[in-house]
């Protein structure tokens, strides 16, 4: 495996960063998770734009243009001869001293790892997921805005721990007011009376790229009404259908929440059609490697 690290490609064993990097010491940095399908990088420009937006929000200077960072992703895929892959692109604050002060970190570090994708078990897609709401609330936007895809994932990890301890693969996180925000690594949607509803980003959700893609498919291809609206767990329980979206999971049905069966307990028709249309888009779009 060849890993891009600050201007060079190195072997996995040699891909090392300093213990004084504030990405490690404080989770001070930003990242993206990107997919390549059939020799094309899906939504590459959108991911790079979000990376730069996240960096700007935390005053992190990336010493590259967006085109250069796009090329880093493409070159990493080429170096590893991968056509279907999961790419992790990371920018850390870089090396500083033991204090918090990011102004003592002169240069951000950039690294990019491309690996074979590990798909979720097929039965999740066939039968749907069971998930639970957890007690860990999503970060409030006034503290760390959940739109920033930062390296500081402790909030999500604490929720993930609760999910795993409850024997399910994902957790629904509520915001401080008790409205549904998102899952630990996925956005959440419901279908009710042929309308697709997802929490607005200001309720504490990442502006997910799969989320955006699914909203667009639902509107333009399926002529469905798409709404961003606040919802409580009650609204999830009485939904006709529920599904999650994310780069790794793509579109995945949810059939049980907090022991309540969703709809008829089987993945819904709208979800199935969205999955089909999403796959079609991954087959036919993207930046060639
Ligand atoms: N919400 C959060 C908090 C995320 O981290 C998404 C939504 C989905 O966004 P995209 O743009 O991918 O549609 C994410 C991204 C994991 C894992 O191991 C998941 C993400 C990031 C890192 C790891 O499940 N998801």
PDB file of C-alpha atoms and ligand atoms in Angstrom:
ATOM      1  CA  UNK A   1       0.000   0.000   0.000  1.00  0.00           C
ATOM      2  CA  UNK A   2       1.279   3.434  -1.002  1.00  0.00           C
ATOM      3  CA  UNK A   3       0.200   6.305   1.202  1.00  0.00           C
ATOM      4  CA  UNK A   4       0.467   9.972   0.305  1.00  0.00           C
ATOM      5  CA  UNK A   5       2.104  11.887   3.139  1.00  0.00           C
ATOM      6  CA  UNK A   6       3.136  15.529   2.773  1.00  0.00           C
ATOM      7  CA  UNK A   7       4.330  15.449  -0.801  1.00  0.00           C
ATOM      8  CA  UNK A   8       5.629  11.870  -0.977  1.00  0.00           C
ATOM      9  CA  UNK A   9       4.308   8.370  -1.377  1.00  0.00           C
ATOM     10  CA  UNK A  10       5.450   6.067   1.415  1.00  0.00           C
ATOM     11  CA  UNK A  11       4.802   2.463   2.396  1.00  0.00           C
ATOM     12  CA  UNK A  12       2.241   1.805   5.134  1.00  0.00           C
ATOM     13  CA  UNK A  13       5.042   0.926   7.614  1.00  0.00           C
ATOM     14  CA  UNK A  14       6.700   4.280   6.969  1.00  0.00           C
ATOM     15  CA  UNK A  15       3.532   6.371   7.045  1.00  0.00           C
ATOM     16  CA  UNK A  16       4.147   8.048  10.396  1.00  0.00           C
ATOM     17  CA  UNK A  17       3.490  11.448  11.855  1.00  0.00           C
ATOM     18  CA  UNK A  18       4.891  13.222  14.908  1.00  0.00           C
ATOM     19  CA  UNK A  19       3.481  12.657  18.395  1.00  0.00           C
ATOM     20  CA  UNK A  20       3.462  16.446  18.591  1.00  0.00           C
ATOM     21  CA  UNK A  21       0.987  16.765  15.699  1.00  0.00           C
ATOM     22  CA  UNK A  22      -2.085  18.527  17.082  1.00  0.00           C
ATOM     23  CA  UNK A  23      -4.263  16.201  15.010  1.00  0.00           C
ATOM     24  CA  UNK A  24      -3.191  13.482  17.431  1.00  0.00           C
ATOM     25  CA  UNK A  25      -2.827  15.577  20.593  1.00  0.00           C
ATOM     26  CA  UNK A  26      -6.163  17.391  20.254  1.00  0.00           C
ATOM     27  CA  UNK A  27      -8.117  16.042  17.285  1.00  0.00           C
ATOM     28  CA  UNK A  28      -7.258  19.367  15.649  1.00  0.00           C
ATOM     29  CA  UNK A  29      -7.749  18.801  11.938  1.00  0.00           C
ATOM     30  CA  UNK A  30     -10.298  17.919   9.261  1.00  0.00           C
ATOM     31  CA  UNK A  31     -10.968  14.961   7.001  1.00  0.00           C
ATOM     32  CA  UNK A  32     -13.043  13.431   4.220  1.00  0.00           C
ATOM     33  CA  UNK A  33     -14.136   9.890   3.408  1.00  0.00           C
ATOM     34  CA  UNK A  34     -14.474   9.466  -0.369  1.00  0.00           C
ATOM     35  CA  UNK A  35     -15.449   6.550  -2.620  1.00  0.00           C
ATOM     36  CA  UNK A  36     -14.240   5.490  -6.030  1.00  0.00           C
ATOM     37  CA  UNK A  37     -16.529   3.336  -8.164  1.00  0.00           C
ATOM     38  CA  UNK A  38     -15.561   1.625 -11.424  1.00  0.00           C
ATOM     39  CA  UNK A  39     -12.466   3.786 -11.933  1.00  0.00           C
ATOM     40  CA  UNK A  40     -14.165   7.098 -11.114  1.00  0.00           C
ATOM     41  CA  UNK A  41     -14.152   9.174  -7.951  1.00  0.00           C
ATOM     42  CA  UNK A  42     -17.698   9.907  -6.844  1.00  0.00           C
ATOM     43  CA  UNK A  43     -18.475  13.557  -5.996  1.00  0.00           C
ATOM     44  CA  UNK A  44     -14.771  14.416  -5.771  1.00  0.00           C
ATOM     45  CA  UNK A  45     -15.228  18.189  -6.152  1.00  0.00           C
ATOM     46  CA  UNK A  46     -17.946  18.226  -3.484  1.00  0.00           C
ATOM     47  CA  UNK A  47     -15.720  16.376  -1.005  1.00  0.00           C
ATOM     48  CA  UNK A  48     -12.756  18.686  -1.644  1.00  0.00           C
ATOM     49  CA  UNK A  49     -14.985  21.742  -1.248  1.00  0.00           C
ATOM     50  CA  UNK A  50     -16.299  20.406   2.084  1.00  0.00           C
ATOM     51  CA  UNK A  51     -12.715  19.724   3.223  1.00  0.00           C
ATOM     52  CA  UNK A  52     -11.764  23.336   2.484  1.00  0.00           C
ATOM     53  CA  UNK A  53     -14.941  24.607   4.176  1.00  0.00           C
ATOM     54  CA  UNK A  54     -14.199  22.546   7.299  1.00  0.00           C
ATOM     55  CA  UNK A  55     -10.600  23.836   7.284  1.00  0.00           C
ATOM     56  CA  UNK A  56     -11.722  27.442   6.922  1.00  0.00           C
ATOM     57  CA  UNK A  57     -14.181  27.053   9.798  1.00  0.00           C
ATOM     58  CA  UNK A  58     -11.322  26.078  12.119  1.00  0.00           C
ATOM     59  CA  UNK A  59      -8.804  28.563  10.562  1.00  0.00           C
ATOM     60  CA  UNK A  60      -6.645  25.753   9.228  1.00  0.00           C
ATOM     61  CA  UNK A  61      -4.619  26.740   6.165  1.00  0.00           C
ATOM     62  CA  UNK A  62      -4.223  23.990   3.574  1.00  0.00           C
ATOM     63  CA  UNK A  63      -1.048  24.761   1.615  1.00  0.00           C
ATOM     64  CA  UNK A  64      -2.547  23.457  -1.628  1.00  0.00           C
ATOM     65  CA  UNK A  65      -5.150  24.549  -4.124  1.00  0.00           C
ATOM     66  CA  UNK A  66      -8.352  22.536  -4.467  1.00  0.00           C
ATOM     67  CA  UNK A  67      -7.086  21.208  -7.817  1.00  0.00           C
ATOM     68  CA  UNK A  68      -3.891  20.029  -6.144  1.00  0.00           C
ATOM     69  CA  UNK A  69      -5.825  18.214  -3.432  1.00  0.00           C
ATOM     70  CA  UNK A  70      -8.047  16.610  -6.079  1.00  0.00           C
ATOM     71  CA  UNK A  71      -4.877  15.380  -7.746  1.00  0.00           C
ATOM     72  CA  UNK A  72      -3.541  13.993  -4.470  1.00  0.00           C
ATOM     73  CA  UNK A  73      -6.671  11.804  -4.251  1.00  0.00           C
ATOM     74  CA  UNK A  74      -6.390  10.685  -7.886  1.00  0.00           C
ATOM     75  CA  UNK A  75      -2.630  10.022  -7.628  1.00  0.00           C
ATOM     76  CA  UNK A  76      -3.120   7.962  -4.466  1.00  0.00           C
ATOM     77  CA  UNK A  77      -5.681   5.792  -6.266  1.00  0.00           C
ATOM     78  CA  UNK A  78      -3.336   5.436  -9.263  1.00  0.00           C
ATOM     79  CA  UNK A  79      -0.352   4.564  -7.057  1.00  0.00           C
ATOM     80  CA  UNK A  80      -2.374   1.720  -5.549  1.00  0.00           C
ATOM     81  CA  UNK A  81      -4.005   0.648  -8.789  1.00  0.00           C
ATOM     82  CA  UNK A  82      -7.449   0.873  -7.220  1.00  0.00           C
ATOM     83  CA  UNK A  83     -10.678   1.321  -9.177  1.00  0.00           C
ATOM     84  CA  UNK A  84     -13.156   0.666  -6.386  1.00  0.00           C
ATOM     85  CA  UNK A  85     -11.921   2.108  -3.147  1.00  0.00           C
ATOM     86  CA  UNK A  86     -12.483   4.039   0.054  1.00  0.00           C
ATOM     87  CA  UNK A  87     -10.248   7.089   0.361  1.00  0.00           C
ATOM     88  CA  UNK A  88      -9.421   8.811   3.624  1.00  0.00           C
ATOM     89  CA  UNK A  89      -8.096  12.321   3.097  1.00  0.00           C
ATOM     90  CA  UNK A  90      -6.831  14.074   6.233  1.00  0.00           C
ATOM     91  CA  UNK A  91      -5.413  17.499   7.033  1.00  0.00           C
ATOM     92  CA  UNK A  92      -3.996  17.909  10.530  1.00  0.00           C
ATOM     93  CA  UNK A  93      -2.958  21.131  12.254  1.00  0.00           C
ATOM     94  CA  UNK A  94       0.614  19.833  12.136  1.00  0.00           C
ATOM     95  CA  UNK A  95       3.451  19.783  14.646  1.00  0.00           C
ATOM     96  CA  UNK A  96       3.369  22.227  17.550  1.00  0.00           C
ATOM     97  CA  UNK A  97       4.242  22.185  21.235  1.00  0.00           C
ATOM     98  CA  UNK A  98       2.238  20.558  24.030  1.00  0.00           C
ATOM     99  CA  UNK A  99       0.005  23.610  24.414  1.00  0.00           C
ATOM    100  CA  UNK A 100      -3.294  24.106  22.595  1.00  0.00           C
ATOM    101  CA  UNK A 101      -2.196  27.132  20.582  1.00  0.00           C
ATOM    102  CA  UNK A 102      -2.605  26.277  16.890  1.00  0.00           C
ATOM    103  CA  UNK A 103      -0.570  29.373  15.942  1.00  0.00           C
ATOM    104  CA  UNK A 104       2.476  27.449  17.185  1.00  0.00           C
ATOM    105  CA  UNK A 105       1.918  24.835  14.467  1.00  0.00           C
ATOM    106  CA  UNK A 106       3.625  26.309  11.387  1.00  0.00           C
ATOM    107  CA  UNK A 107       2.465  23.824   8.772  1.00  0.00           C
ATOM    108  CA  UNK A 108      -0.555  21.575   8.293  1.00  0.00           C
ATOM    109  CA  UNK A 109       0.094  17.941   7.372  1.00  0.00           C
ATOM    110  CA  UNK A 110      -1.815  16.304   4.527  1.00  0.00           C
ATOM    111  CA  UNK A 111      -2.164  12.586   4.063  1.00  0.00           C
ATOM    112  CA  UNK A 112      -4.291  10.355   1.884  1.00  0.00           C
ATOM    113  CA  UNK A 113      -4.955   6.624   2.237  1.00  0.00           C
ATOM    114  CA  UNK A 114      -6.752   4.564  -0.404  1.00  0.00           C
ATOM    115  CA  UNK A 115      -7.895   1.117   0.585  1.00  0.00           C
ATOM    116  CA  UNK A 116     -10.205  -1.581  -0.676  1.00  0.00           C
ATOM    117  CA  UNK A 117     -13.686  -0.893   0.592  1.00  0.00           C
ATOM    118  CA  UNK A 118     -15.109  -3.031   3.343  1.00  0.00           C
ATOM    119  CA  UNK A 119     -18.796  -3.258   2.529  1.00  0.00           C
ATOM    120  CA  UNK A 120     -21.475  -3.641   5.163  1.00  0.00           C
ATOM    121  CA  UNK A 121     -23.015  -7.128   5.334  1.00  0.00           C
ATOM    122  CA  UNK A 122     -25.502  -7.684   2.517  1.00  0.00           C
ATOM    123  CA  UNK A 123     -28.224  -8.676   5.013  1.00  0.00           C
ATOM    124  CA  UNK A 124     -28.289  -5.083   6.338  1.00  0.00           C
ATOM    125  CA  UNK A 125     -29.470  -3.951   2.891  1.00  0.00           C
ATOM    126  CA  UNK A 126     -31.834  -6.894   2.449  1.00  0.00           C
ATOM    127  CA  UNK A 127     -33.500  -6.860   5.874  1.00  0.00           C
ATOM    128  CA  UNK A 128     -32.787  -3.364   7.178  1.00  0.00           C
ATOM    129  CA  UNK A 129     -30.979  -2.195  10.274  1.00  0.00           C
ATOM    130  CA  UNK A 130     -32.145  -2.023  13.838  1.00  0.00           C
ATOM    131  CA  UNK A 131     -30.885   1.155  15.498  1.00  0.00           C
ATOM    132  CA  UNK A 132     -31.479   2.998  18.772  1.00  0.00           C
ATOM    133  CA  UNK A 133     -31.531   6.567  20.052  1.00  0.00           C
ATOM    134  CA  UNK A 134     -28.780   7.116  22.601  1.00  0.00           C
ATOM    135  CA  UNK A 135     -28.280   9.448  25.538  1.00  0.00           C
ATOM    136  CA  UNK A 136     -25.190  11.209  24.124  1.00  0.00           C
ATOM    137  CA  UNK A 137     -26.462  14.407  22.471  1.00  0.00           C
ATOM    138  CA  UNK A 138     -24.942  15.779  19.250  1.00  0.00           C
ATOM    139  CA  UNK A 139     -22.506  18.660  19.774  1.00  0.00           C
ATOM    140  CA  UNK A 140     -24.311  21.978  19.877  1.00  0.00           C
ATOM    141  CA  UNK A 141     -23.475  24.180  16.856  1.00  0.00           C
ATOM    142  CA  UNK A 142     -22.519  26.979  19.266  1.00  0.00           C
ATOM    143  CA  UNK A 143     -19.659  24.773  20.527  1.00  0.00           C
ATOM    144  CA  UNK A 144     -18.467  22.676  17.573  1.00  0.00           C
ATOM    145  CA  UNK A 145     -20.699  22.904  14.541  1.00  0.00           C
ATOM    146  CA  UNK A 146     -21.511  19.360  13.341  1.00  0.00           C
ATOM    147  CA  UNK A 147     -21.129  20.659   9.767  1.00  0.00           C
ATOM    148  CA  UNK A 148     -17.376  20.716  10.381  1.00  0.00           C
ATOM    149  CA  UNK A 149     -15.958  17.324   9.513  1.00  0.00           C
ATOM    150  CA  UNK A 150     -13.216  17.573  12.115  1.00  0.00           C
ATOM    151  CA  UNK A 151     -10.858  14.916  13.459  1.00  0.00           C
ATOM    152  CA  UNK A 152     -12.535  15.336  16.830  1.00  0.00           C
ATOM    153  CA  UNK A 153     -15.088  12.505  16.712  1.00  0.00           C
ATOM    154  CA  UNK A 154     -15.385  11.784  20.430  1.00  0.00           C
ATOM    155  CA  UNK A 155     -18.995  12.974  20.454  1.00  0.00           C
ATOM    156  CA  UNK A 156     -19.882  10.386  17.792  1.00  0.00           C
ATOM    157  CA  UNK A 157     -17.675   7.703  19.347  1.00  0.00           C
ATOM    158  CA  UNK A 158     -19.471   8.029  22.712  1.00  0.00           C
ATOM    159  CA  UNK A 159     -22.760   7.505  20.883  1.00  0.00           C
ATOM    160  CA  UNK A 160     -21.312   4.565  18.920  1.00  0.00           C
ATOM    161  CA  UNK A 161     -20.267   2.931  22.212  1.00  0.00           C
ATOM    162  CA  UNK A 162     -23.873   3.132  23.390  1.00  0.00           C
ATOM    163  CA  UNK A 163     -25.084   1.557  20.129  1.00  0.00           C
ATOM    164  CA  UNK A 164     -22.614  -1.309  20.266  1.00  0.00           C
ATOM    165  CA  UNK A 165     -23.469  -1.950  23.921  1.00  0.00           C
ATOM    166  CA  UNK A 166     -27.135  -2.117  22.902  1.00  0.00           C
ATOM    167  CA  UNK A 167     -26.211  -4.681  20.237  1.00  0.00           C
ATOM    168  CA  UNK A 168     -26.959  -2.514  17.184  1.00  0.00           C
ATOM    169  CA  UNK A 169     -24.636  -1.067  14.520  1.00  0.00           C
ATOM    170  CA  UNK A 170     -25.694   2.611  14.561  1.00  0.00           C
ATOM    171  CA  UNK A 171     -27.012   5.204  17.000  1.00  0.00           C
ATOM    172  CA  UNK A 172     -29.456   8.042  16.444  1.00  0.00           C
ATOM    173  CA  UNK A 173     -28.155  11.192  18.068  1.00  0.00           C
ATOM    174  CA  UNK A 174     -30.560  13.891  19.224  1.00  0.00           C
ATOM    175  CA  UNK A 175     -29.502  17.516  19.560  1.00  0.00           C
ATOM    176  CA  UNK A 176     -29.539  19.383  22.859  1.00  0.00           C
ATOM    177  CA  UNK A 177     -33.252  20.233  22.357  1.00  0.00           C
ATOM    178  CA  UNK A 178     -34.184  16.597  21.800  1.00  0.00           C
ATOM    179  CA  UNK A 179     -34.712  16.813  18.030  1.00  0.00           C
ATOM    180  CA  UNK A 180     -33.206  14.163  15.774  1.00  0.00           C
ATOM    181  CA  UNK A 181     -29.827  15.286  14.399  1.00  0.00           C
ATOM    182  CA  UNK A 182     -28.112  12.366  12.644  1.00  0.00           C
ATOM    183  CA  UNK A 183     -26.364   9.061  13.295  1.00  0.00           C
ATOM    184  CA  UNK A 184     -22.709   8.657  14.330  1.00  0.00           C
ATOM    185  CA  UNK A 185     -21.462   8.348  10.742  1.00  0.00           C
ATOM    186  CA  UNK A 186     -24.604   8.652   8.631  1.00  0.00           C
ATOM    187  CA  UNK A 187     -27.468  11.053   7.969  1.00  0.00           C
ATOM    188  CA  UNK A 188     -31.033   9.920   8.658  1.00  0.00           C
ATOM    189  CA  UNK A 189     -34.181  10.196   6.526  1.00  0.00           C
ATOM    190  CA  UNK A 190     -37.802   9.146   6.848  1.00  0.00           C
ATOM    191  CA  UNK A 191     -40.544   8.739   4.236  1.00  0.00           C
ATOM    192  CA  UNK A 192     -44.055   9.705   5.279  1.00  0.00           C
ATOM    193  CA  UNK A 193     -46.959   9.931   2.812  1.00  0.00           C
ATOM    194  CA  UNK A 194     -44.601  10.091  -0.199  1.00  0.00           C
ATOM    195  CA  UNK A 195     -42.584  12.933   1.310  1.00  0.00           C
ATOM    196  CA  UNK A 196     -38.932  12.486   2.182  1.00  0.00           C
ATOM    197  CA  UNK A 197     -37.878  14.255   5.358  1.00  0.00           C
ATOM    198  CA  UNK A 198     -34.436  14.746   6.899  1.00  0.00           C
ATOM    199  CA  UNK A 199     -33.309  17.047   9.716  1.00  0.00           C
ATOM    200  CA  UNK A 200     -31.913  20.420   8.592  1.00  0.00           C
ATOM    201  CA  UNK A 201     -28.146  20.787   9.027  1.00  0.00           C
ATOM    202  CA  UNK A 202     -28.762  23.472  11.641  1.00  0.00           C
ATOM    203  CA  UNK A 203     -30.401  20.820  13.826  1.00  0.00           C
ATOM    204  CA  UNK A 204     -26.929  19.280  14.147  1.00  0.00           C
ATOM    205  CA  UNK A 205     -26.411  17.204  11.011  1.00  0.00           C
ATOM    206  CA  UNK A 206     -23.418  17.044   8.700  1.00  0.00           C
ATOM    207  CA  UNK A 207     -24.188  18.375   5.215  1.00  0.00           C
ATOM    208  CA  UNK A 208     -23.626  14.847   3.956  1.00  0.00           C
ATOM    209  CA  UNK A 209     -22.741  14.400   0.317  1.00  0.00           C
ATOM    210  CA  UNK A 210     -24.805  11.213   0.074  1.00  0.00           C
ATOM    211  CA  UNK A 211     -27.611  13.139   1.810  1.00  0.00           C
ATOM    212  CA  UNK A 212     -27.449  15.851  -0.874  1.00  0.00           C
ATOM    213  CA  UNK A 213     -27.311  13.250  -3.650  1.00  0.00           C
ATOM    214  CA  UNK A 214     -30.332  11.357  -2.331  1.00  0.00           C
ATOM    215  CA  UNK A 215     -32.356  14.581  -1.921  1.00  0.00           C
ATOM    216  CA  UNK A 216     -31.583  15.459  -5.541  1.00  0.00           C
ATOM    217  CA  UNK A 217     -32.489  11.978  -6.840  1.00  0.00           C
ATOM    218  CA  UNK A 218     -35.756  12.013  -4.862  1.00  0.00           C
ATOM    219  CA  UNK A 219     -36.704  15.440  -6.242  1.00  0.00           C
ATOM    220  CA  UNK A 220     -35.635  15.249  -9.856  1.00  0.00           C
ATOM    221  CA  UNK A 221     -35.771  11.539 -10.701  1.00  0.00           C
ATOM    222  CA  UNK A 222     -38.570  10.332  -8.436  1.00  0.00           C
ATOM    223  CA  UNK A 223     -40.630  13.551  -8.309  1.00  0.00           C
ATOM    224  CA  UNK A 224     -41.062  13.194  -4.562  1.00  0.00           C
ATOM    225  CA  UNK A 225     -41.478  16.051  -2.121  1.00  0.00           C
ATOM    226  CA  UNK A 226     -38.280  16.550  -0.134  1.00  0.00           C
ATOM    227  CA  UNK A 227     -38.361  18.469   3.135  1.00  0.00           C
ATOM    228  CA  UNK A 228     -35.816  19.417   5.749  1.00  0.00           C
ATOM    229  CA  UNK A 229     -37.700  19.503   9.016  1.00  0.00           C
ATOM    230  CA  UNK A 230     -37.235  19.007  12.717  1.00  0.00           C
ATOM    231  CA  UNK A 231     -38.367  15.641  14.000  1.00  0.00           C
ATOM    232  CA  UNK A 232     -38.575  13.905  17.331  1.00  0.00           C
ATOM    233  CA  UNK A 233     -38.117  10.158  17.885  1.00  0.00           C
ATOM    234  CA  UNK A 234     -41.936   9.899  17.650  1.00  0.00           C
ATOM    235  CA  UNK A 235     -41.773  11.013  14.006  1.00  0.00           C
ATOM    236  CA  UNK A 236     -39.256   8.260  13.309  1.00  0.00           C
ATOM    237  CA  UNK A 237     -41.459   5.620  14.976  1.00  0.00           C
ATOM    238  CA  UNK A 238     -44.520   6.491  12.863  1.00  0.00           C
ATOM    239  CA  UNK A 239     -42.633   6.809   9.564  1.00  0.00           C
ATOM    240  CA  UNK A 240     -43.588   4.652   6.569  1.00  0.00           C
ATOM    241  CA  UNK A 241     -39.910   4.095   5.828  1.00  0.00           C
ATOM    242  CA  UNK A 242     -36.559   5.087   7.298  1.00  0.00           C
ATOM    243  CA  UNK A 243     -33.051   4.937   5.850  1.00  0.00           C
ATOM    244  CA  UNK A 244     -29.528   6.189   6.502  1.00  0.00           C
ATOM    245  CA  UNK A 245     -27.084   7.737   4.030  1.00  0.00           C
ATOM    246  CA  UNK A 246     -23.294   7.953   4.060  1.00  0.00           C
ATOM    247  CA  UNK A 247     -20.308   7.476   1.796  1.00  0.00           C
ATOM    248  CA  UNK A 248     -19.488   4.076   3.283  1.00  0.00           C
ATOM    249  CA  UNK A 249     -23.056   2.810   3.837  1.00  0.00           C
ATOM    250  CA  UNK A 250     -24.531   4.480   0.708  1.00  0.00           C
ATOM    251  CA  UNK A 251     -28.320   4.176   1.287  1.00  0.00           C
ATOM    252  CA  UNK A 252     -29.289   1.617   3.913  1.00  0.00           C
ATOM    253  CA  UNK A 253     -32.802   0.770   5.161  1.00  0.00           C
ATOM    254  CA  UNK A 254     -33.780   0.966   8.837  1.00  0.00           C
ATOM    255  CA  UNK A 255     -36.585  -1.357   9.949  1.00  0.00           C
ATOM    256  CA  UNK A 256     -36.533  -1.061  13.743  1.00  0.00           C
ATOM    257  CA  UNK A 257     -35.888   1.903  16.038  1.00  0.00           C
ATOM    258  CA  UNK A 258     -35.935   1.668  19.862  1.00  0.00           C
ATOM    259  CA  UNK A 259     -37.836  -1.657  19.568  1.00  0.00           C
ATOM    260  CA  UNK A 260     -40.533  -0.085  17.348  1.00  0.00           C
ATOM    261  CA  UNK A 261     -41.073  -1.725  13.976  1.00  0.00           C
ATOM    262  CA  UNK A 262     -40.897   0.870  11.171  1.00  0.00           C
ATOM    263  CA  UNK A 263     -43.675   0.582   8.576  1.00  0.00           C
ATOM    264  CA  UNK A 264     -44.307  -3.071   7.833  1.00  0.00           C
ATOM    265  CA  UNK A 265     -40.897  -4.078   9.171  1.00  0.00           C
ATOM    266  CA  UNK A 266     -39.387  -4.596   5.724  1.00  0.00           C
ATOM    267  CA  UNK A 267     -37.200  -2.167   3.708  1.00  0.00           C
ATOM    268  CA  UNK A 268     -39.584   0.207   1.926  1.00  0.00           C
ATOM    269  CA  UNK A 269     -40.305   0.671  -1.785  1.00  0.00           C
ATOM    270  CA  UNK A 270     -39.043   4.260  -1.896  1.00  0.00           C
ATOM    271  CA  UNK A 271     -35.828   3.242  -0.127  1.00  0.00           C
ATOM    272  CA  UNK A 272     -35.339   0.401  -2.610  1.00  0.00           C
ATOM    273  CA  UNK A 273     -35.815   2.755  -5.570  1.00  0.00           C
ATOM    274  CA  UNK A 274     -33.403   5.307  -4.049  1.00  0.00           C
ATOM    275  CA  UNK A 275     -30.792   2.565  -3.605  1.00  0.00           C
ATOM    276  CA  UNK A 276     -31.211   1.587  -7.260  1.00  0.00           C
ATOM    277  CA  UNK A 277     -30.976   5.169  -8.522  1.00  0.00           C
ATOM    278  CA  UNK A 278     -27.987   5.858  -6.261  1.00  0.00           C
ATOM    279  CA  UNK A 279     -26.130   2.829  -7.677  1.00  0.00           C
ATOM    280  CA  UNK A 280     -26.956   4.003 -11.176  1.00  0.00           C
ATOM    281  CA  UNK A 281     -25.371   7.391 -10.426  1.00  0.00           C
ATOM    282  CA  UNK A 282     -22.227   5.804  -8.979  1.00  0.00           C
ATOM    283  CA  UNK A 283     -21.943   3.769 -12.190  1.00  0.00           C
ATOM    284  CA  UNK A 284     -22.331   6.714 -14.520  1.00  0.00           C
ATOM    285  CA  UNK A 285     -20.698   9.739 -12.871  1.00  0.00           C
ATOM    286  CA  UNK A 286     -17.478  10.795 -11.179  1.00  0.00           C
ATOM    287  CA  UNK A 287     -13.999  12.045 -11.989  1.00  0.00           C
ATOM    288  CA  UNK A 288     -11.951   9.457 -13.948  1.00  0.00           C
ATOM    289  CA  UNK A 289      -8.886   8.114 -12.151  1.00  0.00           C
TER     290      UNK A 289
HETATM  291  N1  LIG B   1     -22.761  12.327   9.484  1.00  0.00           N
HETATM  292  C1  LIG B   1     -21.547  12.148  10.056  1.00  0.00           C
HETATM  293  C2  LIG B   1     -21.329  12.549  11.466  1.00  0.00           C
HETATM  294  C3  LIG B   1     -20.505  11.577   9.297  1.00  0.00           C
HETATM  295  O1  LIG B   1     -19.293  11.405   9.854  1.00  0.00           O
HETATM  296  C4  LIG B   1     -22.022  11.387   7.419  1.00  0.00           C
HETATM  297  C5  LIG B   1     -23.015  11.974   8.209  1.00  0.00           C
HETATM  298  C6  LIG B   1     -22.353  11.058   5.979  1.00  0.00           C
HETATM  299  O2  LIG B   1     -21.783  12.034   5.118  1.00  0.00           O
HETATM  300  P1  LIG B   1     -21.364  11.706   3.620  1.00  0.00           P
HETATM  301  O3  LIG B   1     -20.786  12.961   3.093  1.00  0.00           O
HETATM  302  O4  LIG B   1     -20.342  10.582   3.701  1.00  0.00           O
HETATM  303  O5  LIG B   1     -22.573  11.284   2.916  1.00  0.00           O
HETATM  304  C7  LIG B   1     -20.736  11.200   7.961  1.00  0.00           C
HETATM  305  C8  LIG B   1     -19.612  10.611   7.158  1.00  0.00           C
HETATM  306  C9  LIG B   1     -17.622   5.268   9.696  1.00  0.00           C
HETATM  307  C10 LIG B   1     -17.353   6.674   9.251  1.00  0.00           C
HETATM  308  O6  LIG B   1     -16.663   4.534  10.013  1.00  0.00           O
HETATM  309  C11 LIG B   1     -18.346   7.411   8.678  1.00  0.00           C
HETATM  310  C12 LIG B   1     -18.130   8.739   8.263  1.00  0.00           C
HETATM  311  C13 LIG B   1     -16.893   9.282   8.442  1.00  0.00           C
HETATM  312  C14 LIG B   1     -15.891   8.528   9.024  1.00  0.00           C
HETATM  313  C15 LIG B   1     -16.100   7.208   9.429  1.00  0.00           C
HETATM  314  O7  LIG B   1     -18.796   4.872   9.745  1.00  0.00           O
HETATM  315  N2  LIG B   1     -19.230   9.352   7.702  1.00  0.00           N
END
